[in-house]
Short mmCIF file of C-alpha atoms (C1' of nucleotides) in Angstrom, two decimals:
data_model
loop_
_atom_site.label_atom_id
_atom_site.label_comp_id
_atom_site.label_asym_id
_atom_site.label_seq_id
_atom_site.Cartn_x
_atom_site.Cartn_y
_atom_site.Cartn_z
CA MET A 24 -30.88 0.55 13.89
CA LYS A 25 -33.39 2.04 17.71
CA TRP A 26 -34.69 0.31 20.25
CA SER A 27 -37.74 1.82 18.19
CA GLU A 28 -37.38 0.46 15.64
CA LEU A 29 -37.53 -2.45 16.02
CA ASN A 30 -40.86 -4.29 15.29
CA ASP A 31 -39.93 -4.29 11.93
CA ASN A 32 -36.97 -6.10 12.34
CA TRP A 33 -36.83 -9.76 9.71
CA CYS A 34 -36.20 -11.06 12.89
CA PRO A 35 -39.62 -12.14 15.04
CA VAL A 36 -37.21 -12.84 18.10
CA ALA A 37 -36.46 -8.79 18.41
CA ARG A 38 -40.06 -7.72 16.95
CA THR A 39 -41.01 -9.74 20.72
CA LEU A 40 -38.30 -8.12 22.43
CA SER A 41 -39.77 -4.95 20.93
CA ILE A 42 -42.45 -5.68 22.79
CA VAL A 43 -40.91 -7.08 26.52
CA GLY A 44 -37.63 -6.63 26.40
CA ASP A 45 -38.09 -3.05 28.76
CA ARG A 46 -36.97 -3.11 32.72
CA TRP A 47 -39.90 -4.33 33.62
CA THR A 48 -42.41 -5.41 31.46
CA LEU A 49 -41.89 -9.25 31.62
CA LEU A 50 -42.46 -8.51 35.13
CA ILE A 51 -45.33 -7.14 34.81
CA LEU A 52 -46.16 -10.59 32.20
CA ARG A 53 -45.16 -12.53 36.04
CA ASP A 54 -46.94 -10.83 37.65
CA CYS A 55 -50.29 -11.72 35.83
CA TYR A 56 -49.17 -15.08 35.51
CA LEU A 57 -49.30 -14.91 39.61
CA GLY A 58 -52.96 -14.00 38.87
CA LYS A 59 -52.73 -10.73 39.58
CA THR A 60 -55.43 -8.02 36.89
CA LYS A 61 -55.46 -4.70 39.45
CA PHE A 62 -52.77 -1.68 38.83
CA GLU A 63 -52.70 -1.06 42.07
CA GLU A 64 -51.30 -4.68 42.66
CA PHE A 65 -49.02 -4.60 40.57
CA ALA A 66 -47.23 -0.81 41.80
CA ALA A 67 -47.51 -3.59 45.54
CA SER A 68 -45.82 -5.50 43.86
CA GLY A 69 -42.25 -3.62 44.41
CA GLY A 70 -41.37 -3.33 40.83
CA MET A 71 -41.58 0.26 38.55
CA THR A 72 -43.07 3.79 39.96
CA ARG A 73 -46.63 4.19 39.37
CA HIS A 74 -45.88 6.21 36.03
CA LEU A 75 -43.68 2.97 34.06
CA LEU A 76 -46.35 1.34 35.90
CA ALA A 77 -49.04 3.43 33.48
CA ASP A 78 -47.22 3.18 30.30
CA ARG A 79 -46.56 0.03 30.13
CA LEU A 80 -49.94 -1.87 31.30
CA LYS A 81 -50.46 0.92 27.87
CA ARG A 82 -48.62 0.05 26.09
CA LEU A 83 -49.22 -4.47 26.62
CA VAL A 84 -53.35 -3.40 25.99
CA GLU A 85 -51.67 -1.29 22.13
CA VAL A 86 -50.32 -4.91 21.39
CA GLY A 87 -52.65 -6.86 23.08
CA VAL A 88 -51.15 -8.99 25.46
CA LEU A 89 -53.29 -7.75 28.43
CA GLU A 90 -56.87 -6.51 28.08
CA ARG A 91 -58.50 -3.56 29.94
CA ARG A 92 -61.54 -4.22 31.28
CA ALA A 93 -64.39 -2.60 33.08
CA TYR A 94 -64.71 -4.11 36.32
CA CYS A 95 -66.73 -2.21 38.31
CA THR A 96 -68.60 0.48 36.68
CA ALA A 97 -70.17 2.96 39.42
CA PRO A 98 -66.93 4.07 40.39
CA LYS A 99 -65.50 3.41 37.16
CA ARG A 100 -62.04 0.77 37.97
CA PHE A 101 -59.78 -1.48 35.82
CA ASP A 102 -57.81 -4.25 35.84
CA TYR A 103 -56.02 -6.10 33.90
CA VAL A 104 -56.40 -9.88 32.66
CA LEU A 105 -53.70 -12.38 29.87
CA THR A 106 -55.42 -12.08 26.27
CA ALA A 107 -54.32 -16.24 24.93
CA LYS A 108 -51.65 -13.71 22.48
CA GLY A 109 -50.80 -11.93 26.28
CA GLU A 110 -50.62 -16.42 27.92
CA GLU A 111 -48.14 -17.95 24.79
CA LEU A 112 -45.92 -16.50 26.88
CA ARG A 113 -46.06 -17.77 30.12
CA PRO A 114 -43.46 -20.65 28.64
CA ALA A 115 -40.29 -18.41 28.40
CA LEU A 116 -41.15 -16.68 32.08
CA ALA A 117 -41.79 -20.16 33.17
CA ILE A 118 -37.72 -21.44 31.31
CA MET A 119 -36.25 -17.60 33.12
CA LYS A 120 -38.08 -18.74 36.31
CA GLU A 121 -35.83 -22.12 36.75
CA TRP A 122 -33.03 -20.92 35.40
CA GLY A 123 -33.46 -17.95 37.63
CA LYS A 124 -33.78 -21.18 40.54
CA LYS A 125 -30.96 -23.32 39.05
CA HIS A 126 -28.58 -20.45 38.61
CA LEU A 127 -28.99 -17.83 40.76
CA PRO A 128 -29.44 -17.96 44.35
CA VAL A 129 -30.10 -15.47 46.22
CA ARG A 130 -27.24 -14.57 48.13
CA ARG A 131 -28.65 -12.51 51.37
CA THR A 132 -27.71 -16.38 54.06
CA ALA A 133 -31.89 -16.99 53.89
CA VAL A 134 -33.03 -19.75 56.33
CA GLU A 135 -34.84 -21.98 53.70
CA GLY A 136 -35.35 -25.24 56.03
CA MET B 25 -37.37 -1.70 44.38
CA LYS B 26 -34.49 -0.68 42.18
CA TRP B 27 -33.59 -2.91 38.75
CA SER B 28 -30.17 -3.32 40.45
CA GLU B 29 -31.80 -4.76 43.15
CA LEU B 30 -33.33 -7.49 42.12
CA ASN B 31 -29.94 -9.36 41.74
CA ASP B 32 -31.80 -11.17 45.06
CA ASN B 33 -35.51 -11.06 44.31
CA TRP B 34 -37.51 -13.42 45.63
CA CYS B 35 -38.31 -14.43 42.33
CA PRO B 36 -36.61 -16.24 40.52
CA VAL B 37 -37.71 -14.38 37.49
CA ALA B 38 -36.76 -11.53 38.78
CA ARG B 39 -33.68 -12.59 39.69
CA THR B 40 -32.88 -14.18 35.82
CA LEU B 41 -33.90 -10.82 34.29
CA SER B 42 -31.96 -8.65 36.76
CA ILE B 43 -29.21 -10.29 33.74
CA VAL B 44 -30.64 -10.68 31.15
CA GLY B 45 -34.31 -8.07 30.99
CA ASP B 46 -32.61 -5.26 29.67
CA ARG B 47 -33.10 -3.63 26.72
CA TRP B 48 -30.35 -5.15 24.60
CA THR B 49 -28.81 -8.59 26.41
CA LEU B 50 -31.71 -10.85 24.45
CA LEU B 51 -30.67 -9.96 20.91
CA ILE B 52 -26.90 -10.10 21.55
CA LEU B 53 -27.97 -14.21 23.24
CA ARG B 54 -29.77 -14.16 19.52
CA ASP B 55 -26.54 -13.66 17.99
CA CYS B 56 -24.92 -16.28 20.34
CA TYR B 57 -27.47 -19.23 19.15
CA LEU B 58 -27.31 -17.95 15.48
CA GLY B 59 -23.23 -18.51 15.26
CA LYS B 60 -21.41 -15.25 16.34
CA THR B 61 -18.96 -14.86 18.41
CA LYS B 62 -17.12 -11.53 18.02
CA PHE B 63 -17.20 -7.95 18.92
CA GLU B 64 -17.23 -7.21 15.77
CA GLU B 65 -20.36 -10.00 14.87
CA PHE B 66 -22.08 -8.10 17.03
CA ALA B 67 -21.62 -4.55 16.69
CA ALA B 68 -22.95 -4.91 12.99
CA SER B 69 -25.90 -6.95 13.59
CA GLY B 70 -27.43 -3.30 13.62
CA GLY B 71 -28.65 -3.73 17.52
CA MET B 72 -26.69 -1.76 20.41
CA THR B 73 -23.96 0.88 19.66
CA ARG B 74 -20.16 0.15 20.43
CA HIS B 75 -20.20 1.21 24.47
CA LEU B 76 -23.51 -1.06 25.17
CA LEU B 77 -22.12 -3.88 23.95
CA ALA B 78 -19.07 -4.61 25.15
CA ASP B 79 -20.28 -3.90 28.60
CA ARG B 80 -23.32 -6.32 28.11
CA LEU B 81 -20.25 -8.85 27.19
CA LYS B 82 -18.44 -7.72 29.54
CA ARG B 83 -21.53 -8.25 32.01
CA LEU B 84 -22.90 -12.23 30.31
CA VAL B 85 -19.23 -13.19 31.07
CA GLU B 86 -18.95 -11.60 35.07
CA VAL B 87 -22.33 -13.44 35.57
CA GLY B 88 -21.68 -17.05 33.58
CA VAL B 89 -23.31 -16.43 30.21
CA LEU B 90 -20.74 -16.66 27.99
CA GLU B 91 -16.70 -16.83 28.02
CA ARG B 92 -13.99 -14.27 26.24
CA ARG B 93 -11.77 -16.39 25.21
CA ALA B 94 -7.89 -15.29 23.74
CA TYR B 95 -9.38 -17.19 20.40
CA CYS B 96 -5.07 -14.81 18.88
CA THR B 97 -2.70 -14.01 21.20
CA ALA B 98 -0.21 -11.81 18.58
CA PRO B 99 -2.77 -9.18 17.95
CA LYS B 100 -4.73 -9.75 21.80
CA ARG B 101 -8.45 -10.83 20.09
CA PHE B 102 -11.04 -12.69 22.07
CA ASP B 103 -14.25 -13.25 21.21
CA TYR B 104 -17.64 -14.55 23.29
CA VAL B 105 -18.51 -17.85 23.65
CA LEU B 106 -21.88 -19.95 25.32
CA THR B 107 -21.55 -21.41 28.25
CA ALA B 108 -23.26 -24.62 28.97
CA LYS B 109 -24.94 -21.78 31.41
CA GLY B 110 -25.75 -19.47 28.69
CA GLU B 111 -27.28 -21.96 26.18
CA GLU B 112 -29.96 -23.31 29.43
CA LEU B 113 -31.65 -19.85 27.89
CA ARG B 114 -31.82 -20.55 24.64
CA PRO B 115 -35.97 -22.82 25.11
CA ALA B 116 -36.66 -19.58 26.49
CA LEU B 117 -35.54 -17.13 22.59
CA ALA B 118 -37.22 -19.86 20.58
CA ILE B 119 -39.87 -19.70 22.30
CA MET B 120 -40.12 -15.64 22.13
CA LYS B 121 -39.20 -15.97 18.33
CA GLU B 122 -42.56 -18.65 17.28
CA TRP B 123 -44.72 -15.71 19.46
CA GLY B 124 -42.61 -13.11 17.36
CA LYS B 125 -43.58 -15.09 14.51
CA LYS B 126 -47.50 -16.69 15.04
CA HIS B 127 -47.67 -12.19 16.61
CA LEU B 128 -46.03 -9.80 15.04
CA PRO B 129 -45.85 -10.05 11.35
CA VAL B 130 -43.28 -7.22 9.04
CA ARG B 131 -45.41 -4.91 8.08
CA ARG B 132 -43.69 -4.05 5.67
CA THR B 133 -44.45 -7.18 1.94
CA ALA B 134 -41.26 -8.79 3.21
CA VAL B 135 -40.29 -10.83 1.06
CA GLU B 136 -39.03 -14.09 4.10
CA GLY B 137 -39.41 -16.78 2.55
"C1'" DC C 19 -68.14 18.23 54.72
"C1'" DC C 20 -63.89 14.91 55.27
"C1'" DC C 21 -61.32 11.07 54.81
"C1'" DC C 22 -59.74 6.63 52.44
"C1'" DA C 23 -59.69 4.51 48.33
"C1'" DG C 24 -58.29 2.95 44.18
"C1'" DC C 25 -55.75 4.65 39.08
"C1'" DG C 26 -53.55 7.45 36.93
"C1'" DT C 27 -51.23 11.79 36.47
"C1'" DT C 28 -47.39 15.38 36.86
"C1'" DT C 29 -43.18 17.34 37.80
"C1'" DC C 30 -37.96 17.92 38.58
"C1'" DT C 31 -33.89 14.94 39.50
"C1'" DT C 32 -30.49 11.82 37.75
"C1'" DT C 33 -28.52 7.65 35.23
"C1'" DC C 34 -28.75 5.69 30.37
"C1'" DT C 35 -28.83 4.81 26.22
"C1'" DG C 36 -27.09 7.04 20.71
"C1'" DG C 37 -23.52 8.05 17.68
"C1'" DA C 38 -19.68 9.33 16.37
"C1'" DA C 39 -14.59 9.50 17.22
"C1'" DC C 40 -10.49 8.22 20.11
"C1'" DT C 41 -7.53 4.52 22.03
"C1'" DT C 42 -4.65 0.81 21.76
"C1'" DT C 43 -2.38 -3.51 19.44
"C1'" DC C 44 -0.85 -5.71 16.01
"C1'" DG C 45 0.05 -7.16 10.93
"C1'" DT C 46 -0.21 -5.67 5.72
"C1'" DT C 47 1.28 -2.50 3.12
"C1'" DT C 48 4.62 1.31 0.28
"C1'" DA D 24 10.54 2.96 8.72
"C1'" DA D 25 5.17 5.72 8.68
"C1'" DA D 26 1.59 4.65 7.26
"C1'" DC D 27 -2.97 2.01 6.83
"C1'" DG D 28 -6.62 -1.03 8.03
"C1'" DA D 29 -9.06 -4.11 11.76
"C1'" DA D 30 -10.43 -5.72 16.06
"C1'" DA D 31 -11.88 -4.45 20.80
"C1'" DG D 32 -13.13 -1.53 23.00
"C1'" DT D 33 -12.84 3.58 25.53
"C1'" DT D 34 -14.40 8.30 25.64
"C1'" DC D 35 -17.24 13.04 24.79
"C1'" DC D 36 -21.63 14.68 25.07
"C1'" DA D 37 -26.55 15.83 24.33
"C1'" DG D 38 -31.33 13.90 24.70
"C1'" DA D 39 -34.39 10.06 26.23
"C1'" DA D 40 -35.58 7.40 30.01
"C1'" DA D 41 -36.28 6.11 34.82
"C1'" DG D 42 -36.10 7.22 39.97
"C1'" DA D 43 -39.68 9.84 43.71
"C1'" DA D 44 -42.93 11.35 45.53
"C1'" DA D 45 -46.07 15.02 45.58
"C1'" DC D 46 -50.89 15.80 43.11
"C1'" DG D 47 -55.37 15.02 40.60
"C1'" DC D 48 -59.87 12.95 40.04
"C1'" DT D 49 -63.86 9.48 41.13
"C1'" DG D 50 -67.35 7.61 44.07
"C1'" DG D 51 -68.59 5.96 49.55
"C1'" DG D 52 -68.68 5.89 54.34
"C1'" DG D 53 -69.64 8.60 58.63
#
DNA sequence: CCCCAGCGTTTCTTTCTGGAACTTTCGTTT
DNA sequence: AAACGAAAGTTCCAGAAAGAAACGCTGGGG
């Protein structure tokens, strides 16, 4: 089986991963949950290259996890907002957040308190 | 930021994804939750190549999500079982499973009763 | 007109992935 | 005893994807 065929896999987990299972998509969703909507906001988030960001956003819009809205017509500007479908993945990210906090403390001797 | 630096990211989601955020790792975990333990079982699961499987298993053991046990000494055989740490990611997969079932129906008129 | 901000696209190089054969270690068959 | 087969990886190479950074386009301001 190739990755590109996962979307027809018998397993619903595999089908979900065919959308969000790559290296950057869940990180984009995290930014969405944090309230980011604009291309430059995602780009500034220190994540992937603009190239990949554009690609992933397009894909997320295609599958209906995000919606691309024109928030400004004069200088055609778009932002990306979560759909209901996209919101439903939030709990999965929340679990990963708790898991990371619990099991993966930052190694750099941080000055947390 | 490069992918390899995510493990020190300020965001716990990013740190979690530095481990499970690649194309195949969550699929391996799914197999674990389904009760698979042996290399050949994972390999037969129609997932990645043996090359990647070996790599991902090694990584999951390194970070303590799986444990590599010798289940047979004579012809040195190993299997991989979930640790408590690994079990704690199960809910995230469960959410993805429900999400996939709800939003990504299989297109081939499947008979999964 | 030139510069700036916002939103991508293009180009080039490096790294990763996919597929299959190969290795190693025993246990079994002939 | 040599061949065979299973389990668990490793190695090799071509092709796909990712990374870096500059370029393109649109409209506003000075």
